[in-house]
Each structure stands twice: as C-alpha cells, then as structure tokens.
C-alpha cells in the first residue's frame, strides 16, 4: 500500500516526540499540519497508529510495529540522499545526539566547538537526559552512555577520556567541624549530598576502591538534588559547607584546584571507563554523524593521575 514519504516522516516525528505540539517545534511545521498528515496515513493504512489524549500521544500496537521498522528505513533514505549532497556541497544536514547530563557538561564542550568550526554546513541538536532511551525511536542519530550493555546491532565508539574517576570532596569548614575521614566508612558520620535520577533511584551506594579492595557505603542524605538539572546546586551547597559530595572528578576539579573544596579519601577514588558514542549498525551512517565520528576519533584525551597508596594493606 502506498504512503506519502512526508506523511511517514510526520508520523515518526509525532511518535518520537510523544505529541503534536512538541513535534511541530522540531519539524518546523504546524501541529495541525502534522495531525492531518497522520490522519491521512491512518486512512490509507486502514488502522489507527496513535492513541491521542489531551495529555499525551502514544503509539498503538500497529503504530509501534510500524515505528520499529520505519525509523531505520527512513534513516537509510536520509543517509542515501545525504551522501549525494555531501559529494556536491560537502557535509551538511542535522546531527541529533542524546547524551547524559555529565557528558553534556564534561565531554561535549571539548568536541563540539571544533566540530562546528570544521563543518559549517552541519547543525547539531543535543538532548541531555539521564534516562536510557532508544535513540532511533527518539529521532536521534546517536547517543552517549557510560558502560552500557548495548544491543548487538549497536556500534560503540570511544568518546571522551578513557579513564575517569569519582571524586569525594567537602568544604574545608565542613571538614574542620566533622573531621577528615581516613576510611570510607567514616563518611557515615557526615551529612552528604546525593543525586536522584529521573527514575527515582538515588546515586548510592558510593563506591570506593584501593589496592583491589572495594568498599560501598550508604551515606546520610542531608540534601538530594535532581541529576538531570540540579547537580550544580549540589556543588554550590558543598562549597557552602552543607555536606560531602561525590561526583565526577572533572566536574569538581576547578573547586579542588582553588581550594574551595578539599579532597576526601583521594587514594580511594574509584576509576571507571569513559563514555561511548553509540549508533545503530542497521542503518547507513548519515554524513553528519560520520563526520562527527571521524572528529571524535582524531581527538586526543588526557587521563587523570591516579594515586597509588603507599601501603596496600592499610584500611
């Protein structure tokens, strides 16, 4: 059964955005135009593709099945057309990335300015969130995640520092009052600043490692901030002496460097593998994404200086 390509794109945009108004902002057209396109597609197919309420739009069973196949198929069409444009005009088009808040703060600033300067024909859209999403269904070309168990049809490309650490720190005034811990379990006597993911899960337990020994603790939550948008509030609270914070070392480094935060248990800071850029192997790689991957691979990254404790048996 024939279906207009623009109607299929409209359905994909609305299903990915979970709403006509939201989809209209990214599609550059009106919500009414998208609504008419979806109705036209449903009429041609003879099935309802979307459940519509005043608050949300969700795919029906038929819509979900179409969505699963449609995203990769239209992606290949766009990539094929983009390849022709690339030969004619150089790399151009839109690159959509879904990244965690930490990567938006700590990884992307070292990559995006140079990439945009090298490819003036590419427009980049970055969505920062901490919930795992299907990048294809959400309309993104690729995502960034830490230590993900990716599906077999996903390709992972290292991006950012290959080794990072979680740092624990507090204001000197806080440590003067509560003491300077010599073992992770001593933090149980300190008020601490925790994060909460959108799923509701707290950023616990805190994990420490030294000489092959791992210690996990459940600290007291003096303050809880949302991971997706309020981490900087947690940092400011730590600077003001409200409690101990446990966060990416790169996030805290400026405050550690100027002395406004003091390292806590630095020889216990746990290293972990850096993030990966991932994309589907089921579709042609669009020219903007291919150019971005090449740019990422050419980037050199420095690694943190990991402290080795002088006495492995200590603690």
XYZ file of C-alpha atoms in Angstrom:
315
model
C 0.000 0.000 0.000
C 1.409 3.380 -0.995
C 2.075 6.047 1.630
C 3.455 9.520 1.122
C 7.005 9.911 2.455
C 6.141 13.216 4.133
C 3.240 11.552 5.978
C 5.556 8.814 7.210
C 8.036 11.433 8.416
C 5.215 13.266 10.192
C 4.169 10.076 12.000
C 7.768 9.375 13.005
C 8.190 12.914 14.371
C 4.946 12.840 16.382
C 5.559 9.340 17.787
C 9.131 10.242 18.757
C 8.100 13.499 20.450
C 5.001 11.937 22.072
C 2.912 14.898 20.982
C 1.900 17.029 18.012
C 2.879 20.341 19.551
C 6.277 19.033 20.665
C 6.921 17.510 17.237
C 5.991 20.739 15.464
C 8.822 22.568 17.238
C 11.489 20.245 15.821
C 9.797 19.532 12.480
C 9.418 23.219 11.619
C 5.738 22.912 10.731
C 2.419 23.390 12.479
C 0.787 20.866 14.788
C -2.326 20.908 12.612
C -0.288 20.008 9.521
C 1.263 17.054 11.361
C -2.147 15.964 12.656
C -3.606 15.999 9.156
C -0.643 14.020 7.802
C -1.065 11.319 10.467
C -4.829 11.113 9.846
C -4.143 10.775 6.119
C -1.646 7.969 6.772
C -4.062 6.147 9.103
C -6.804 6.411 6.478
C -4.563 4.928 3.784
C -3.401 2.075 6.029
C -6.841 1.447 7.495
C -5.556 1.227 11.093
C -5.155 3.612 13.994
C -1.478 4.377 14.619
C -1.636 6.715 17.625
C -3.628 6.882 20.826
C -4.474 10.557 21.358
C -5.469 12.125 24.668
C -5.410 15.720 25.868
C -2.173 14.984 27.730
C -0.215 12.534 25.613
C 0.169 10.733 22.323
C 1.346 7.110 22.300
C 1.645 4.515 19.519
C -0.954 1.787 19.182
C 0.243 -1.777 18.650
C 0.153 -1.201 14.891
C 1.892 2.146 15.328
C 4.646 0.636 17.467
C 5.255 -2.081 14.886
C 5.442 0.475 12.089
C 7.692 2.714 14.186
C 10.149 -0.115 14.815
C 10.728 -0.616 11.095
C 10.166 2.928 9.896
C 12.912 4.748 11.805
C 15.808 2.728 10.362
C 14.242 2.676 6.880
C 13.770 6.440 6.685
C 17.213 6.882 8.210
C 18.712 4.959 5.294
C 16.775 7.095 2.821
C 18.052 10.260 4.502
C 21.595 8.909 4.596
C 21.478 7.987 0.906
C 20.267 11.450 -0.039
C 22.801 12.984 2.338
C 25.593 11.081 0.596
C 24.659 12.733 -2.686
C 24.563 16.151 -1.037
C 27.954 15.507 0.526
C 29.546 14.862 -2.865
C 28.014 18.052 -4.197
C 28.342 20.507 -1.346
C 30.399 18.892 1.431
C 28.971 17.578 4.708
C 25.652 19.176 5.634
C 22.469 18.367 7.479
C 21.393 17.914 11.086
C 23.095 15.729 13.691
C 20.908 14.812 16.682
C 22.604 13.426 19.794
C 21.143 12.089 23.042
C 23.659 12.395 25.893
C 23.709 12.164 29.705
C 23.961 15.424 31.615
C 27.501 14.584 32.716
C 28.651 14.165 29.106
C 26.961 17.416 28.090
C 28.917 19.155 30.842
C 32.271 17.352 30.727
C 32.738 15.821 27.263
C 30.838 17.781 24.634
C 32.458 21.208 25.268
C 35.818 19.768 24.227
C 34.365 18.375 20.988
C 31.513 20.481 19.638
C 33.204 23.868 19.004
C 35.935 22.300 16.862
C 33.460 20.092 15.028
C 31.138 23.003 14.229
C 34.070 25.097 13.019
C 35.241 22.271 10.733
C 31.754 21.582 9.340
C 29.809 24.836 8.928
C 27.067 23.054 6.975
C 26.120 20.812 9.912
C 23.526 21.751 12.529
C 23.811 19.905 15.847
C 20.944 19.255 18.277
C 21.841 17.872 21.719
C 19.276 16.391 24.106
C 20.703 15.934 27.627
C 18.961 13.454 29.931
C 19.906 10.562 32.177
C 17.230 8.018 31.308
C 18.226 5.386 28.744
C 16.284 5.901 25.518
C 16.018 4.247 22.112
C 17.978 6.759 20.053
C 16.315 5.762 16.796
C 12.768 5.934 18.142
C 13.540 9.316 19.728
C 14.676 10.699 16.392
C 18.369 10.907 17.339
C 21.257 9.705 15.196
C 23.462 8.578 18.087
C 23.760 8.617 21.855
C 26.445 8.749 24.517
C 26.389 6.473 27.545
C 28.750 5.117 30.204
C 29.398 1.380 30.389
C 26.154 0.447 28.668
C 25.135 -3.068 27.742
C 24.336 -2.184 24.162
C 22.206 -4.249 21.820
C 24.071 -6.388 19.316
C 23.092 -4.088 16.456
C 24.754 -1.080 18.096
C 28.246 0.163 17.303
C 30.220 1.813 20.134
C 32.922 4.427 19.525
C 35.088 5.648 22.449
C 34.473 9.331 23.184
C 35.966 11.467 25.939
C 38.666 10.474 28.451
C 39.059 6.699 28.536
C 39.543 6.696 32.298
C 37.621 8.920 34.685
C 37.174 8.958 38.456
C 34.536 9.771 41.016
C 35.878 12.361 43.443
C 34.744 12.882 47.029
C 35.126 16.370 48.473
C 33.871 18.848 51.028
C 34.466 22.442 52.054
C 37.378 22.893 54.493
C 34.956 24.363 57.053
C 32.835 21.208 56.909
C 35.885 19.001 57.485
C 37.064 21.194 60.338
C 33.712 20.568 62.011
C 33.132 16.869 61.259
C 36.692 15.625 60.846
C 38.744 14.373 57.916
C 37.848 10.741 57.181
C 40.620 8.176 56.900
C 38.342 5.367 55.709
C 35.154 5.410 53.549
C 33.015 4.123 56.443
C 33.877 7.269 58.395
C 31.677 9.146 55.910
C 28.647 7.570 57.592
C 29.105 10.195 60.321
C 28.967 13.057 57.797
C 25.941 14.750 56.178
C 26.202 14.147 52.441
C 24.797 15.498 49.197
C 23.157 12.905 46.909
C 21.632 12.946 43.454
C 18.369 11.423 42.278
C 17.820 10.101 38.760
C 14.574 10.659 36.863
C 13.709 7.021 37.628
C 13.683 7.892 41.337
C 16.882 5.996 42.167
C 19.447 7.760 44.339
C 23.129 7.962 43.400
C 24.007 5.360 46.007
C 25.796 3.358 47.138
C 29.009 5.357 46.996
C 31.801 3.041 45.933
C 35.478 3.371 46.853
C 38.441 1.273 45.776
C 42.050 0.914 46.938
C 44.609 -1.826 46.316
C 41.892 -4.111 44.943
C 39.614 -3.573 47.951
C 36.121 -2.155 47.263
C 34.026 -0.506 49.959
C 30.401 0.540 49.408
C 28.527 2.834 51.765
C 25.019 4.307 52.019
C 25.689 7.875 53.211
C 23.313 10.130 55.115
C 21.339 12.316 52.697
C 21.450 15.882 54.002
C 20.488 17.219 50.568
C 19.127 15.417 47.480
C 19.240 17.124 44.063
C 17.970 16.017 40.655
C 20.716 14.562 38.470
C 19.180 15.950 35.296
C 19.115 19.600 36.296
C 20.262 20.414 39.813
C 23.750 18.964 40.207
C 25.265 22.455 40.198
C 23.019 23.288 43.146
C 24.540 20.333 44.989
C 28.035 21.593 44.208
C 27.164 25.069 45.473
C 25.795 23.536 48.674
C 29.028 21.601 49.152
C 31.021 24.809 48.635
C 28.918 26.421 51.358
C 29.747 23.598 53.775
C 26.419 21.740 53.670
C 27.965 18.300 53.260
C 30.245 15.892 51.417
C 29.719 15.488 47.674
C 30.669 12.509 45.477
C 30.800 13.407 41.787
C 32.845 13.246 38.596
C 36.376 14.469 39.292
C 36.295 16.699 36.203
C 33.141 18.396 37.496
C 34.771 19.250 40.819
C 38.302 19.942 39.546
C 38.080 23.784 39.412
C 36.961 23.894 43.051
C 39.612 21.381 44.108
C 42.259 23.418 42.294
C 41.387 26.698 44.036
C 40.962 25.132 47.460
C 37.272 25.903 47.920
C 36.711 22.134 48.098
C 39.136 19.754 49.794
C 39.705 16.202 48.508
C 38.384 13.480 50.801
C 39.888 9.962 50.675
C 41.665 10.747 47.399
C 43.610 7.480 47.401
C 40.235 5.672 47.424
C 38.781 7.463 44.396
C 37.498 4.809 42.036
C 38.412 4.917 38.327
C 35.894 3.845 35.694
C 35.842 3.551 31.928
C 34.984 6.598 29.860
C 31.832 7.022 27.767
C 30.991 5.680 24.315
C 29.212 7.188 21.352
C 26.821 4.548 20.045
C 24.715 4.244 16.914
C 22.820 1.561 15.046
C 24.548 -0.804 12.653
C 21.213 -1.437 10.887
C 21.253 1.838 9.000
C 23.597 3.781 6.803
C 25.616 6.300 8.783
C 24.393 9.812 7.846
C 27.187 12.124 6.628
C 26.962 14.465 9.664
C 27.329 11.503 12.046
C 30.170 10.029 10.003
C 31.986 13.372 10.125
C 31.367 13.594 13.891
C 32.775 10.085 14.445
C 35.897 10.989 12.459
C 36.279 14.164 14.532
C 35.913 12.218 17.800
C 38.477 9.608 16.755
C 41.014 12.320 15.939
C 40.698 13.907 19.393
C 43.428 13.255 21.979
C 42.369 12.996 25.614
C 44.351 13.384 28.815
C 43.863 10.923 31.669
C 43.619 11.606 35.422
C 46.642 10.996 37.599
C 45.502 8.045 39.713
C 47.073 7.983 43.177
C 48.610 4.692 44.291
C 48.522 4.299 48.072
C 51.926 3.637 49.609
C 50.587 0.936 51.973
C 48.271 -1.573 50.163
C 47.372 -3.234 53.456
C 46.151 -0.037 55.059
C 42.437 0.452 55.811
